[in-house]
Amino acid sequence: MPVLRSIRERFSREQPLRGIRVGCSLHVTAETATLVRALVAGGADVALCAPNPLSTQDDVAQALSTEGAAVHARYGDDPAAGLAAVAALEPQLTMDDGADLVSALADRNLIGATEETTTGLIRARALDLGFPLIALNEGRAKDLFDNRYGTGQSTLDGVLRATNLLLAGRRVVVVGYGRCGRGVAARAAGAGAHVVVCEVDPLAALEAAMDGYEVMPSLEAAAQGDLFVTATGTRDALRGEHFERMHDGAILCNAGHFDVEIDKTALTGERREVRPQVEEIELADGRRLYLLAEGRVVNLAAAEGHPAAVMDVIFACQALAAEALVKQPDSFGPGVQPLPETIDAEVARLKLDSMAIEIDELTEAQRVYLSSWR
Ligand SMILES: NC(=O)c1ccc[n+]([C@@H]2O[C@H](COP(=O)([O-])OP(=O)(O)OC[C@H]3O[C@@H](n4cnc5c(N)ncnc54)[C@H](O)[C@@H]3O)[C@@H](O)[C@H]2O)c1
């Protein structure tokens, strides 16, 4: 994670977070540990809990707690207890993946907060916050690396690890052609799958069609798909009426934040685990459907989340946003605020440096031309 490494080196020299209590509700993975180390190097007191019971890597949690961070997460544990423990430490700054922590502290007077998912921002916008919350999710770097490249690849990684499925020649139905869905569709097509997209937004549906995918209503796609991936951010994207039409052997998984996109309550029948993270549900008529990772976010539950290179970019935005909130509190108003463009540009510049890629600069004449109405 070269971008975060360079930030960590600067943080340990400059100590921009000295004495600041930072509470994080982030998936406890090795990549998160690298962010926590950068924050600790910058002088912060960090406490960490997990937004999902199945995403904690216990070895990482243990290692971090020997390095000065307070970790309240263990694989399989109810996340509510960890969340309460971190909230009780009265963080001055929060970092969320799903807005759990900031929701618990919404009535406090925090320096600020950051949020990195679409779903978390929907929740954060519903809160009446008296402090700034930076919408990392809407930054350009995060959008590109996390939602598109990261989720696209790691969702399929989760599916493959759980099932060992050959994607080539399969019909993969992607429900929701937003930032995540576009990445999943591109990677599935690249692996030789025939991709079908289901959408509710006409522009997103049109984009899918222009990108070369088949677009159809989800009830029609239900009868055709071999593998279904939901990435909508909403509930019941696949539900009873879809399950009724699916063929024997269809596989269902979810890349969206919450385990509500596949209506599990309508998946009734005899259940057994056939492989780790693969549950077979035998319906009353004898058809068998396979649900991956209990309908939870499959790239985290059945794989390792995003590759480190993706998290490097996202967490670099987190670290620089925290620094900006502490150093320039007056430049942010209360409520949800965009990630400053300068941070996006700085992260992209550090990433390009790490890839030894150089780019052009505008000439003076070009700069003048672009800034003049003439
Ligand atoms: N798995 C991961 O690692 C990961 C990473 C980033 C975001 N997410 C989560 O994935 C979800 C989607 O995020 P995004 O950034 O792609 O959001 P987005 O808003 O860009 O895209 C969602 C798309 O789903 C469509 N949609 C909504 N309801 C639908 C329905 N019932 N049927 C068909 N399409 C529907 C919308 O029109 C939209 O185009 C969110 O829950 C987000 O938090 C997961």
Short mmCIF file of C-alpha atoms in Angstrom, two decimals, residues 3-346:
data_model
loop_
_atom_site.label_atom_id
_atom_site.label_comp_id
_atom_site.label_asym_id
_atom_site.label_seq_id
_atom_site.Cartn_x
_atom_site.Cartn_y
_atom_site.Cartn_z
CA VAL A 3 0.20 5.61 -1.07
CA LEU A 4 -0.69 5.03 2.58
CA ARG A 5 2.94 4.25 3.35
CA SER A 6 4.04 7.66 2.08
CA ILE A 7 1.26 9.33 4.10
CA ARG A 8 2.24 7.37 7.17
CA GLU A 9 5.86 8.50 6.83
CA ARG A 10 4.76 12.13 6.61
CA PHE A 11 2.28 11.68 9.49
CA SER A 12 4.97 10.30 11.78
CA ARG A 13 7.10 13.38 11.08
CA GLU A 14 4.30 15.97 11.30
CA GLN A 15 1.95 14.41 13.92
CA PRO A 16 -1.22 16.04 12.48
CA LEU A 17 -3.56 13.91 14.66
CA ARG A 18 -1.66 14.21 17.94
CA GLY A 19 -3.96 13.38 20.86
CA ILE A 20 -7.12 13.08 18.72
CA ARG A 21 -9.46 10.18 19.62
CA VAL A 22 -10.46 8.46 16.39
CA GLY A 23 -13.26 5.85 16.41
CA CYS A 24 -13.46 3.56 13.37
CA SER A 25 -16.24 1.20 12.34
CA LEU A 26 -14.40 -0.46 9.46
CA HIS A 27 -14.00 -4.07 8.32
CA VAL A 28 -11.09 -5.40 10.36
CA THR A 29 -8.77 -6.56 7.60
CA ALA A 30 -5.05 -6.27 7.00
CA GLU A 31 -5.68 -3.22 4.80
CA THR A 32 -7.64 -1.45 7.55
CA ALA A 33 -4.73 -2.23 9.85
CA THR A 34 -2.47 -0.25 7.50
CA LEU A 35 -4.79 2.76 7.82
CA VAL A 36 -4.91 2.38 11.60
CA ARG A 37 -1.12 2.30 11.70
CA ALA A 38 -0.96 5.53 9.68
CA LEU A 39 -3.43 7.20 12.08
CA VAL A 40 -1.49 5.97 15.11
CA ALA A 41 1.76 7.19 13.49
CA GLY A 42 0.07 10.59 13.11
CA GLY A 43 -0.49 10.72 16.87
CA ALA A 44 -4.15 9.55 17.09
CA ASP A 45 -5.66 7.30 19.77
CA VAL A 46 -7.56 4.79 17.66
CA ALA A 47 -10.44 2.48 18.65
CA LEU A 48 -11.84 0.06 16.09
CA CYS A 49 -15.02 -2.00 15.75
CA ALA A 50 -16.49 -3.91 12.80
CA PRO A 51 -19.68 -3.14 10.86
CA ASN A 52 -20.19 -6.79 9.86
CA PRO A 53 -19.89 -9.95 12.02
CA LEU A 54 -18.27 -11.98 9.23
CA SER A 55 -15.60 -9.59 7.98
CA THR A 56 -13.22 -9.51 10.95
CA GLN A 57 -9.85 -11.21 10.51
CA ASP A 58 -9.02 -12.25 14.06
CA ASP A 59 -5.26 -12.39 13.52
CA VAL A 60 -5.33 -8.79 12.31
CA ALA A 61 -7.48 -7.69 15.27
CA GLN A 62 -5.03 -9.30 17.65
CA ALA A 63 -1.96 -7.83 15.95
CA LEU A 64 -3.45 -4.33 15.95
CA SER A 65 -4.33 -4.45 19.61
CA THR A 66 -0.65 -5.06 20.39
CA GLU A 67 0.23 -1.92 18.43
CA GLY A 68 -1.65 0.62 20.45
CA ALA A 69 -5.14 0.46 18.92
CA ALA A 70 -8.19 -0.61 20.96
CA VAL A 71 -9.90 -3.32 18.90
CA HIS A 72 -13.47 -4.37 19.75
CA ALA A 73 -14.21 -6.97 17.06
CA ARG A 74 -14.04 -10.73 16.70
CA TYR A 75 -15.19 -12.91 13.80
CA GLY A 76 -18.81 -13.98 14.33
CA ASP A 77 -19.47 -11.62 17.25
CA ASP A 78 -22.48 -9.32 17.29
CA PRO A 79 -21.14 -5.97 15.99
CA ALA A 80 -23.43 -4.04 18.37
CA ALA A 81 -21.27 -4.75 21.43
CA GLY A 82 -18.08 -3.54 19.68
CA LEU A 83 -19.87 -0.44 18.45
CA ALA A 84 -21.06 0.40 21.96
CA ALA A 85 -17.53 -0.07 23.34
CA VAL A 86 -16.01 2.30 20.77
CA ALA A 87 -18.80 4.88 21.21
CA ALA A 88 -18.19 4.81 24.98
CA LEU A 89 -14.61 6.00 24.37
CA GLU A 90 -16.10 9.26 23.08
CA PRO A 91 -14.25 9.59 19.78
CA GLN A 92 -13.69 13.12 18.47
CA LEU A 93 -13.51 11.91 14.89
CA THR A 94 -15.25 8.89 13.34
CA MET A 95 -14.60 6.80 10.25
CA ASP A 96 -17.46 4.61 9.10
CA ASP A 97 -18.29 1.99 6.53
CA GLY A 98 -22.08 2.04 6.81
CA ALA A 99 -22.61 4.98 9.23
CA ASP A 100 -23.11 2.81 12.33
CA LEU A 101 -20.73 4.72 14.57
CA VAL A 102 -21.66 8.22 13.47
CA SER A 103 -25.34 7.33 13.92
CA ALA A 104 -24.59 6.36 17.52
CA LEU A 105 -22.78 9.67 18.09
CA ALA A 106 -24.94 11.95 15.93
CA ASP A 107 -25.97 14.18 18.85
CA ARG A 108 -22.36 14.84 19.96
CA ASN A 109 -20.09 17.67 18.99
CA LEU A 110 -17.46 15.82 16.97
CA ILE A 111 -14.61 17.46 15.06
CA GLY A 112 -15.91 15.53 12.10
CA ALA A 113 -16.60 12.20 10.48
CA THR A 114 -15.95 10.30 7.28
CA GLU A 115 -18.14 7.76 5.50
CA GLU A 116 -17.07 5.50 2.69
CA THR A 117 -20.16 3.71 1.34
CA THR A 118 -23.24 4.65 -0.64
CA THR A 119 -25.54 3.09 1.95
CA GLY A 120 -23.78 4.87 4.80
CA LEU A 121 -24.25 8.22 3.09
CA ILE A 122 -27.97 7.63 2.68
CA ARG A 123 -28.12 7.09 6.44
CA ALA A 124 -25.83 10.05 7.19
CA ARG A 125 -27.95 12.41 5.10
CA ALA A 126 -30.97 11.45 7.19
CA LEU A 127 -29.14 12.55 10.36
CA ASP A 128 -29.17 16.14 11.57
CA LEU A 129 -25.43 16.49 12.13
CA GLY A 130 -23.92 19.51 13.85
CA PHE A 131 -20.46 18.64 12.51
CA PRO A 132 -19.03 17.88 9.04
CA LEU A 133 -19.14 14.39 7.58
CA ILE A 134 -16.94 13.95 4.52
CA ALA A 135 -18.50 11.84 1.79
CA LEU A 136 -15.49 9.79 0.72
CA ASN A 137 -17.79 7.67 -1.36
CA GLU A 138 -18.42 10.53 -3.71
CA GLY A 139 -14.76 11.29 -4.28
CA ARG A 140 -13.49 10.41 -7.73
CA ALA A 141 -10.61 8.20 -6.59
CA LYS A 142 -12.75 6.14 -4.22
CA ASP A 143 -15.53 5.77 -6.76
CA LEU A 144 -13.18 4.44 -9.39
CA PHE A 145 -11.09 2.18 -7.22
CA ASP A 146 -13.60 0.87 -4.72
CA ASN A 147 -16.97 0.66 -6.36
CA ARG A 148 -15.86 -0.12 -9.89
CA TYR A 149 -12.52 -1.91 -9.90
CA GLY A 150 -12.54 -3.23 -6.34
CA THR A 151 -16.10 -4.51 -6.05
CA GLY A 152 -16.09 -5.71 -9.64
CA GLN A 153 -13.14 -8.03 -9.14
CA SER A 154 -13.54 -9.01 -5.49
CA THR A 155 -17.25 -9.88 -5.79
CA LEU A 156 -16.40 -12.44 -8.44
CA ASP A 157 -13.44 -13.55 -6.34
CA GLY A 158 -15.89 -14.30 -3.50
CA VAL A 159 -18.16 -16.23 -5.84
CA LEU A 160 -15.27 -18.27 -7.24
CA ARG A 161 -13.75 -19.08 -3.86
CA ALA A 162 -17.12 -20.20 -2.52
CA THR A 163 -18.26 -22.20 -5.54
CA ASN A 164 -15.27 -22.86 -7.86
CA LEU A 165 -17.67 -21.98 -10.67
CA LEU A 166 -16.49 -21.65 -14.28
CA LEU A 167 -17.84 -18.27 -15.36
CA ALA A 168 -17.29 -18.69 -19.09
CA GLY A 169 -20.55 -19.48 -20.86
CA ARG A 170 -22.70 -18.79 -17.77
CA ARG A 171 -25.52 -16.31 -17.72
CA VAL A 172 -24.67 -13.81 -14.99
CA VAL A 173 -27.50 -11.50 -13.98
CA VAL A 174 -26.34 -8.22 -12.44
CA VAL A 175 -29.16 -6.47 -10.59
CA GLY A 176 -28.29 -2.77 -10.32
CA TYR A 177 -25.97 -1.15 -12.88
CA GLY A 178 -24.51 1.55 -10.67
CA ARG A 179 -20.86 1.96 -9.83
CA CYS A 180 -20.51 -1.53 -8.31
CA GLY A 181 -22.74 -3.26 -10.84
CA ARG A 182 -20.74 -1.82 -13.74
CA GLY A 183 -17.56 -3.31 -12.30
CA VAL A 184 -19.14 -6.72 -11.67
CA ALA A 185 -20.62 -6.81 -15.18
CA ALA A 186 -17.32 -5.83 -16.81
CA ARG A 187 -15.32 -8.47 -14.95
CA ALA A 188 -17.91 -11.20 -15.53
CA ALA A 189 -18.00 -10.40 -19.24
CA GLY A 190 -14.20 -10.45 -19.27
CA ALA A 191 -14.30 -13.98 -17.85
CA GLY A 192 -16.55 -15.08 -20.71
CA ALA A 193 -19.94 -14.90 -19.03
CA HIS A 194 -23.05 -13.73 -20.84
CA VAL A 195 -24.13 -10.72 -18.77
CA VAL A 196 -27.73 -9.66 -18.27
CA VAL A 197 -28.46 -6.38 -16.48
CA CYS A 198 -31.63 -5.43 -14.57
CA GLU A 199 -32.25 -1.80 -13.65
CA VAL A 200 -34.93 0.61 -12.48
CA ASP A 201 -33.17 3.75 -13.69
CA PRO A 202 -33.64 4.40 -17.43
CA LEU A 203 -30.25 6.08 -17.86
CA ALA A 204 -28.38 3.28 -16.10
CA ALA A 205 -30.33 0.73 -18.15
CA LEU A 206 -29.46 2.58 -21.33
CA GLU A 207 -25.80 2.71 -20.35
CA ALA A 208 -25.84 -1.07 -19.79
CA ALA A 209 -27.40 -1.62 -23.20
CA MET A 210 -24.86 0.71 -24.87
CA ASP A 211 -22.06 -1.12 -23.04
CA GLY A 212 -23.19 -4.25 -24.83
CA TYR A 213 -25.18 -6.13 -22.18
CA GLU A 214 -28.63 -7.61 -22.47
CA VAL A 215 -31.10 -5.57 -20.40
CA MET A 216 -34.42 -6.98 -19.26
CA PRO A 217 -36.83 -6.90 -16.29
CA SER A 218 -35.62 -8.92 -13.33
CA LEU A 219 -38.61 -11.27 -13.44
CA GLU A 220 -37.62 -12.24 -16.98
CA ALA A 221 -33.94 -12.55 -16.06
CA ALA A 222 -34.88 -14.71 -13.07
CA ALA A 223 -35.77 -17.58 -15.38
CA GLN A 224 -32.48 -17.31 -17.28
CA GLY A 225 -29.69 -16.67 -14.81
CA ASP A 226 -27.10 -19.16 -13.59
CA LEU A 227 -25.57 -16.64 -11.18
CA PHE A 228 -27.34 -13.59 -9.72
CA VAL A 229 -25.43 -10.68 -8.20
CA THR A 230 -27.33 -7.85 -6.49
CA ALA A 231 -25.71 -4.40 -6.17
CA THR A 232 -28.62 -2.01 -5.74
CA GLY A 233 -28.37 -0.60 -2.21
CA THR A 234 -32.05 -1.42 -1.72
CA ARG A 235 -34.08 -4.27 -0.23
CA ASP A 236 -35.73 -7.24 -1.94
CA ALA A 237 -34.04 -6.74 -5.30
CA LEU A 238 -34.51 -10.53 -5.55
CA ARG A 239 -37.57 -11.89 -3.79
CA GLY A 240 -40.14 -14.67 -3.78
CA GLU A 241 -41.50 -14.02 -7.25
CA HIS A 242 -37.96 -14.24 -8.63
CA PHE A 243 -37.12 -17.43 -6.73
CA GLU A 244 -40.26 -19.06 -8.15
CA ARG A 245 -38.89 -18.62 -11.68
CA MET A 246 -35.25 -19.59 -11.11
CA HIS A 247 -33.91 -22.84 -12.49
CA ASP A 248 -32.55 -25.69 -10.40
CA GLY A 249 -28.97 -24.90 -9.38
CA ALA A 250 -29.11 -21.10 -9.67
CA ILE A 251 -26.64 -19.28 -7.42
CA LEU A 252 -27.51 -16.07 -5.57
CA CYS A 253 -25.19 -13.56 -4.00
CA ASN A 254 -25.12 -9.95 -2.92
CA ALA A 255 -22.49 -7.23 -3.34
CA GLY A 256 -24.60 -4.49 -1.70
CA HIS A 257 -23.87 -3.25 1.77
CA PHE A 258 -26.71 -4.85 3.74
CA ASP A 259 -28.02 -8.41 3.61
CA VAL A 260 -31.47 -7.21 2.56
CA GLU A 261 -31.05 -7.22 -1.21
CA ILE A 262 -31.94 -10.91 -1.43
CA ASP A 263 -35.14 -11.50 0.52
CA LYS A 264 -34.01 -14.46 2.62
CA THR A 265 -37.36 -14.72 4.37
CA ALA A 266 -38.88 -15.86 1.06
CA LEU A 267 -36.20 -18.53 0.54
CA THR A 268 -37.97 -21.30 2.38
CA GLY A 269 -37.21 -24.98 2.15
CA GLU A 270 -34.81 -27.59 3.41
CA ARG A 271 -31.40 -26.02 3.99
CA ARG A 272 -27.93 -27.47 4.23
CA GLU A 273 -24.42 -26.11 3.91
CA VAL A 274 -22.82 -27.82 0.92
CA ARG A 275 -19.51 -25.93 1.04
CA PRO A 276 -18.31 -23.16 3.34
CA GLN A 277 -20.36 -20.03 2.53
CA VAL A 278 -22.67 -22.00 0.20
CA GLU A 279 -26.12 -22.87 1.49
CA GLU A 280 -28.40 -25.11 -0.53
CA ILE A 281 -32.11 -24.43 -0.20
CA GLU A 282 -34.32 -27.18 -1.55
CA LEU A 283 -37.66 -25.63 -2.44
CA ALA A 284 -40.99 -27.44 -2.06
CA ASP A 285 -40.99 -28.40 -5.77
CA GLY A 286 -37.51 -29.98 -5.53
CA ARG A 287 -35.52 -27.17 -7.20
CA ARG A 288 -32.34 -26.23 -5.37
CA LEU A 289 -31.06 -22.66 -5.07
CA TYR A 290 -27.65 -21.78 -3.64
CA LEU A 291 -27.24 -18.73 -1.42
CA LEU A 292 -23.70 -17.47 -0.86
CA ALA A 293 -22.50 -15.99 2.44
CA GLU A 294 -26.03 -15.79 3.87
CA GLY A 295 -26.78 -12.98 1.41
CA ARG A 296 -24.19 -10.76 3.07
CA VAL A 297 -21.69 -8.76 1.12
CA VAL A 298 -19.98 -11.61 -0.72
CA ASN A 299 -16.60 -10.08 -1.45
CA LEU A 300 -16.00 -9.57 2.25
CA ALA A 301 -17.63 -12.71 3.60
CA ALA A 302 -16.34 -15.25 1.06
CA ALA A 303 -13.15 -13.51 -0.10
CA GLU A 304 -10.84 -10.93 1.39
CA GLY A 305 -12.66 -7.76 0.45
CA HIS A 306 -10.91 -5.48 -1.94
CA PRO A 307 -7.32 -6.05 -2.97
CA ALA A 308 -4.81 -4.00 -1.02
CA ALA A 309 -4.14 -1.74 -4.02
CA VAL A 310 -7.77 -0.60 -3.94
CA MET A 311 -7.89 -0.05 -0.21
CA ASP A 312 -4.62 1.87 -0.46
CA VAL A 313 -6.37 4.59 -2.45
CA ILE A 314 -9.55 4.64 -0.35
CA PHE A 315 -7.79 4.69 2.99
CA ALA A 316 -5.37 7.35 1.76
CA CYS A 317 -8.48 9.51 1.22
CA GLN A 318 -9.62 8.60 4.77
CA ALA A 319 -6.29 9.61 6.32
CA LEU A 320 -6.07 12.90 4.40
CA ALA A 321 -9.73 13.71 5.14
CA ALA A 322 -9.09 13.19 8.87
CA GLU A 323 -6.07 15.48 8.65
CA ALA A 324 -8.09 18.16 6.82
CA LEU A 325 -10.91 17.99 9.40
CA VAL A 326 -8.42 18.52 12.23
CA LYS A 327 -6.23 21.14 10.55
CA GLN A 328 -8.87 23.17 8.70
CA PRO A 329 -12.08 22.78 10.73
CA ASP A 330 -13.47 26.08 9.42
CA SER A 331 -13.40 25.00 5.80
CA PHE A 332 -16.21 22.48 6.32
CA GLY A 333 -19.81 23.28 7.27
CA PRO A 334 -22.03 20.86 9.24
CA GLY A 335 -23.64 17.85 7.57
CA VAL A 336 -22.49 15.80 4.58
CA GLN A 337 -19.64 17.52 2.72
CA PRO A 338 -17.82 16.50 -0.46
CA LEU A 339 -14.25 15.27 -0.30
CA PRO A 340 -12.08 18.29 -1.19
CA GLU A 341 -10.84 17.97 -4.78
CA THR A 342 -7.32 18.69 -3.58
CA ILE A 343 -7.38 15.43 -1.59
CA ASP A 344 -8.57 13.41 -4.56
CA ALA A 345 -5.86 14.97 -6.69
CA GLU A 346 -3.18 14.40 -4.05
#
